[in-house]
CSV table of C-alpha atoms in Angstrom, one decimal:
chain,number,residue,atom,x,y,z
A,307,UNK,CA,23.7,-1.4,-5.8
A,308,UNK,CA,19.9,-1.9,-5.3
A,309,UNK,CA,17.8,-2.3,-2.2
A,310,UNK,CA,16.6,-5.5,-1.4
A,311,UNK,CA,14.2,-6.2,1.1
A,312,UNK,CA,13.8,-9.2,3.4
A,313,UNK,CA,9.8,-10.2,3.9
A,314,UNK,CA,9.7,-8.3,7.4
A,315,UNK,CA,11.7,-5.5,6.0
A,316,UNK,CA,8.9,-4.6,3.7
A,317,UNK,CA,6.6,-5.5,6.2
A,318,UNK,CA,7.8,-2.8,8.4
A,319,UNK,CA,7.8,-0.2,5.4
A,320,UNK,CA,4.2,-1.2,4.2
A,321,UNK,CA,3.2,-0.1,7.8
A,322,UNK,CA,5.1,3.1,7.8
A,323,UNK,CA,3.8,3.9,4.9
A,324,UNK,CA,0.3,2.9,5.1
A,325,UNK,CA,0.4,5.2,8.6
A,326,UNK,CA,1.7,7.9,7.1
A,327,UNK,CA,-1.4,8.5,5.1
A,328,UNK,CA,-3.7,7.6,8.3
A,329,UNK,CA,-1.7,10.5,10.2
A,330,UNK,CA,-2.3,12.8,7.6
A,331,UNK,CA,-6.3,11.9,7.0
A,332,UNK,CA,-7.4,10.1,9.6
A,333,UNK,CA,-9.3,7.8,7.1
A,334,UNK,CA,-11.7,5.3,8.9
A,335,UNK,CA,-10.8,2.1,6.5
A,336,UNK,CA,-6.8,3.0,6.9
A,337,UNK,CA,-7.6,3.1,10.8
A,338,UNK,CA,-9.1,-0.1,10.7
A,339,UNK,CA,-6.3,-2.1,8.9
A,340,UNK,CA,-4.0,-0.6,10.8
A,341,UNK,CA,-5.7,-1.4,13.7
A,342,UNK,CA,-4.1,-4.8,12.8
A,343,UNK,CA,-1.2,-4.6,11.0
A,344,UNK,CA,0.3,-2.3,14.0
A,345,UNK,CA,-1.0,-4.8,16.7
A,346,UNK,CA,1.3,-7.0,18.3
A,347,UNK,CA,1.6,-9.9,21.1
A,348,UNK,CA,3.9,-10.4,23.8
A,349,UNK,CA,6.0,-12.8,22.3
A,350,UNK,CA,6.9,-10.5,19.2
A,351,UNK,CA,4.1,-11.9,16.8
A,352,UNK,CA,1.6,-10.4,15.4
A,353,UNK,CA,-1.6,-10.0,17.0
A,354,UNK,CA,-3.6,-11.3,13.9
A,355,UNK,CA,-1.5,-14.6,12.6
A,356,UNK,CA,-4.0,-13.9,9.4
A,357,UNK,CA,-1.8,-10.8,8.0
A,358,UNK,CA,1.1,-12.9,8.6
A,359,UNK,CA,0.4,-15.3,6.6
A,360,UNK,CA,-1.3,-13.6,3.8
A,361,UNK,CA,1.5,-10.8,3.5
A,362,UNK,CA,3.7,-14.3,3.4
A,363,UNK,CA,1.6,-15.6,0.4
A,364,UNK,CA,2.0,-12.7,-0.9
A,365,UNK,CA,5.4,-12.1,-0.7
A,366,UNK,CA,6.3,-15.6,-2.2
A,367,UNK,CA,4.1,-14.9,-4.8
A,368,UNK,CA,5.8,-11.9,-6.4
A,369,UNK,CA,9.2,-13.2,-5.9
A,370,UNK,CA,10.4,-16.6,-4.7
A,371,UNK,CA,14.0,-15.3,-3.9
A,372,UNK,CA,14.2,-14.6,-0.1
A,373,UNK,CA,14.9,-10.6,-0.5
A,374,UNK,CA,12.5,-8.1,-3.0
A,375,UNK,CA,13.6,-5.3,-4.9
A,376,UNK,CA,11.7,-1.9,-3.6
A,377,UNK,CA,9.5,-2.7,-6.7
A,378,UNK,CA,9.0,-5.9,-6.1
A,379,UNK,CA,8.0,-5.2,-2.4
A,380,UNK,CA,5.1,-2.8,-3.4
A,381,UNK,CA,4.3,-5.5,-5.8
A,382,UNK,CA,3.3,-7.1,-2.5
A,383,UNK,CA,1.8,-3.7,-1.0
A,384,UNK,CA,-0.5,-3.9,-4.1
A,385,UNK,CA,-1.8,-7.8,-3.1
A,386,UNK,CA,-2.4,-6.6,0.6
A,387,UNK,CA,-4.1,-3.5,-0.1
A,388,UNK,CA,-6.3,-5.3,-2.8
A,389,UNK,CA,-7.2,-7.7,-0.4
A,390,UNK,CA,-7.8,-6.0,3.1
A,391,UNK,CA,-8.9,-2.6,2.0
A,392,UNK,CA,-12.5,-2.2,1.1
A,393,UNK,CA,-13.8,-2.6,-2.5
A,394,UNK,CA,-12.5,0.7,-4.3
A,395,UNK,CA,-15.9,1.7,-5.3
A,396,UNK,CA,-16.9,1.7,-1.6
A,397,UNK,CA,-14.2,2.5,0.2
A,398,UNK,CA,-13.9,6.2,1.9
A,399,UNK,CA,-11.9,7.9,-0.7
A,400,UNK,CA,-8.6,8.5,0.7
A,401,UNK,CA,-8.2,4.6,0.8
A,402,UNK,CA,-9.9,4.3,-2.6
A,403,UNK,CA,-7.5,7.0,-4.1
A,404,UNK,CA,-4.8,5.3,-2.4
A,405,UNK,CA,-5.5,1.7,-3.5
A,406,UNK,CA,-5.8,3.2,-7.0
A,407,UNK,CA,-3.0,4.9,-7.2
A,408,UNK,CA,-0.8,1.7,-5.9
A,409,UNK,CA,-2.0,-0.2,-8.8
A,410,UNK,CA,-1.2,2.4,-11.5
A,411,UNK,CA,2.3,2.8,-9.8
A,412,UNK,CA,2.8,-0.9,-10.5
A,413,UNK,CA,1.9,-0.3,-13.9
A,414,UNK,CA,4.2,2.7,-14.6
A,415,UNK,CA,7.3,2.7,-16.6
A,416,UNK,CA,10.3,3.6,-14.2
A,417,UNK,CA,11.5,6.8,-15.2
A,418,UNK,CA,7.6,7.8,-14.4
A,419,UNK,CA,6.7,5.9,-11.2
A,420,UNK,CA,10.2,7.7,-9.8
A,421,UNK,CA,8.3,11.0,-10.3
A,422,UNK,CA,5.3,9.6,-8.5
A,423,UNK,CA,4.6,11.5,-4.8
A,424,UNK,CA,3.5,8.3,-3.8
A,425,UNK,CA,6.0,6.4,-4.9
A,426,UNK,CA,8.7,8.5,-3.5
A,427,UNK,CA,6.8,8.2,-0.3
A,428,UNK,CA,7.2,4.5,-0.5
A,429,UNK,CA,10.9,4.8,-0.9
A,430,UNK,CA,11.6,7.1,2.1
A,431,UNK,CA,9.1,4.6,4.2
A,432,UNK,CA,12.0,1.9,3.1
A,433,UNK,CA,14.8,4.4,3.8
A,434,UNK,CA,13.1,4.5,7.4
A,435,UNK,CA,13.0,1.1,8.2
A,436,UNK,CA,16.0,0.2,7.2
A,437,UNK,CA,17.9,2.9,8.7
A,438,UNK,CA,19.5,1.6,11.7
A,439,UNK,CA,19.0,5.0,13.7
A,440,UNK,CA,15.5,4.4,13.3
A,441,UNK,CA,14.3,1.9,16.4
A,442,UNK,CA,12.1,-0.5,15.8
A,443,UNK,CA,8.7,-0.6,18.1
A,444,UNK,CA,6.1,-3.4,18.6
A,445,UNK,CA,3.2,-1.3,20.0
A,446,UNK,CA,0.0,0.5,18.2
A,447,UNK,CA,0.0,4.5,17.8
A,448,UNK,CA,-3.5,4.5,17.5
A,449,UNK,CA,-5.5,6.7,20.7
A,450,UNK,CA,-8.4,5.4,22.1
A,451,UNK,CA,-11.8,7.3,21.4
A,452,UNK,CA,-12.1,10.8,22.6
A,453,UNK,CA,-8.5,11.2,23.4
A,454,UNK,CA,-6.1,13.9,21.2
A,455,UNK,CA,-2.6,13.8,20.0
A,456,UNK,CA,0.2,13.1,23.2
A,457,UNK,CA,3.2,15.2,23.1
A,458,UNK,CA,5.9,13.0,21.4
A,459,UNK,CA,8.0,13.3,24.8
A,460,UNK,CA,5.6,11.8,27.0
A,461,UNK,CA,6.0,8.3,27.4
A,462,UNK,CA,4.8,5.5,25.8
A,463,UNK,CA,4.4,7.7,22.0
A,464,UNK,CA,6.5,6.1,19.6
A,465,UNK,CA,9.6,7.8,18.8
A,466,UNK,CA,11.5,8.7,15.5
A,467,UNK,CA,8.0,8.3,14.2
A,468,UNK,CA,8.3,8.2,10.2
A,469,UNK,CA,6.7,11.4,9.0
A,470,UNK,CA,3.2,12.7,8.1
A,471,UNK,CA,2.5,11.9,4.1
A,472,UNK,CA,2.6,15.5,2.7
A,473,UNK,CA,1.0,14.7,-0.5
A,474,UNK,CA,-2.6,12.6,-1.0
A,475,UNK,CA,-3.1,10.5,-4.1
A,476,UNK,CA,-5.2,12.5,-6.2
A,477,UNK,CA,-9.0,10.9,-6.7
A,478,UNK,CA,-8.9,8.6,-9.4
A,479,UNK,CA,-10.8,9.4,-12.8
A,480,UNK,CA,-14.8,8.8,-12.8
A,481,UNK,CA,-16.1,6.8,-15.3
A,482,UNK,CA,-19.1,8.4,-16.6
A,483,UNK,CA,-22.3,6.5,-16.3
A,484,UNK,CA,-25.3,6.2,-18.8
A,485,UNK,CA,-28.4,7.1,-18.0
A,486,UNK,CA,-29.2,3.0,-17.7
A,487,UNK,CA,-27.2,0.7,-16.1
A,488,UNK,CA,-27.9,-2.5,-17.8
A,489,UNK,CA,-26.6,-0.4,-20.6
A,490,UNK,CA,-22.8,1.0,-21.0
A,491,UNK,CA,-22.3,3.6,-23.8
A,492,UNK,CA,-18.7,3.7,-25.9
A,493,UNK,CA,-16.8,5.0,-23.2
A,494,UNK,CA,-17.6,3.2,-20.7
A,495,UNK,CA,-16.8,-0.2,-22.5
A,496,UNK,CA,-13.3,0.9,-23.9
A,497,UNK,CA,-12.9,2.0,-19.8
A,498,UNK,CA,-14.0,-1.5,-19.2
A,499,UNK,CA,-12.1,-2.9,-21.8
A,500,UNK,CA,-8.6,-1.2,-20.5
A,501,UNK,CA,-8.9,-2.1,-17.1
A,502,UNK,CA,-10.1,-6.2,-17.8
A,503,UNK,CA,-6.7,-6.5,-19.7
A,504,UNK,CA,-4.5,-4.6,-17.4
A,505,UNK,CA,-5.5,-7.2,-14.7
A,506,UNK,CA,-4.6,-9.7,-16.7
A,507,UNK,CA,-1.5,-8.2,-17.4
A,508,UNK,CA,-0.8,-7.6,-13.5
A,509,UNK,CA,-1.2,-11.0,-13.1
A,510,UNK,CA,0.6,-12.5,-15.8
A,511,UNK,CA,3.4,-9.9,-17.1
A,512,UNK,CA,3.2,-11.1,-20.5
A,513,UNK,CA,5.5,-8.6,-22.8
A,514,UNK,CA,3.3,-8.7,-25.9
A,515,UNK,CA,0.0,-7.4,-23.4
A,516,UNK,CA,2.0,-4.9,-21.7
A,517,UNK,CA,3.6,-2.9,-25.6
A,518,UNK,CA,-0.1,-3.3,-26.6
A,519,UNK,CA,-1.3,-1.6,-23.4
């Protein structure tokens, strides 16, 4: 039987997994989103009502039905990444990589993304939350400036916190640039050419796009 998701479940995993990579690199765009998506009120909400609703939208967009499938679930890590990570080309590269590397995922046959680091990464964040060892906490890990790691016993550091990412994504391929930029030479424009129709096939799923791709 497959996993299935609810909308907070993959909520919770998106986070986990997003903070796995921050741990790791301490990458200043990472930081910054999850300076939000880890921030919440007193009354159980999240700090910034924004995320909520976008991850929401987002959610509902890939699936109507009330739980996801793991794929379908970083279908919606794909959206929110797209959206409140900087632009790839000028993002600090660990994000960049990272953002890259969600959307080729999506693209991947199965038996391929299964093989993926970050993919598998993605599952054990899912095998976290959904663990009910695991203890869910509503507070931010992030230290304030100047301050170092605390000792996981003292109190106040979050607990049965899901592990470091041991593998980075790998920097996604350059494409090479003529010597003028109001002019793009053969490869270039076949680059250019791959990438305009695999957006439309992200966005569409059409059958006949996706055996020509």
């Amino acid at each position: 039987m497959k996993k299935v998701l609810s909308e907070w479940q993959s909520y919770s995993a998106m986070s986990e997994f997003l903070e796995s990579y921050y741990w790791a690199t301490e990458d200043d765009d990472l930081g910054s989103l999850l300076g939000s998506v880890t921030l919440w009120s007193n009354d159980g909400e999240l700090f910034d009502q924004a995320i909520s609703d976008d991850w929401h939208t987002f959610f509902v967009d890939v699936s109507d039905e009330s739980h996801h499938t793991l794929f379908q679930s970083f279908q919606v890590v794909k959206q929110f990444v797209n959206e409140y990570l900087p632009d790839i080309t000028v993002a600090t590269p660990v994000s960049g990589n990272l953002t890259y590397a969600i959307r080729t995922i999506c693209d991947m046959a199965e038996v391929q993304r299964n093989q993926d680091p970050i993919w598998k990464n993605w599952v054990a964040a899912v095998d976290w939350v959904t663990n009910p060892n695991v203890e869910p906490v509503n507070e931010s890990p992030f230290l304030k400036t100047g301050q170092s790691l605390p000792n996981p016993k003292e109190k106040g550091f979050r607990q049965n916190q899901f592990p470091i990412a041991k593998v980075l994504p790998v920097p996604r391929p350059e494409i090479p640039m003529g010597p003028s930029l109001e002019k793009v030479d053969l490869t270039q424009s076949y680059y250019a050419f791959v990438k305009f129709l695999q957006h439309y096939y992200q966005v569409s799923d059409d059958s006949e796009l996706g055996n020509f791709l």
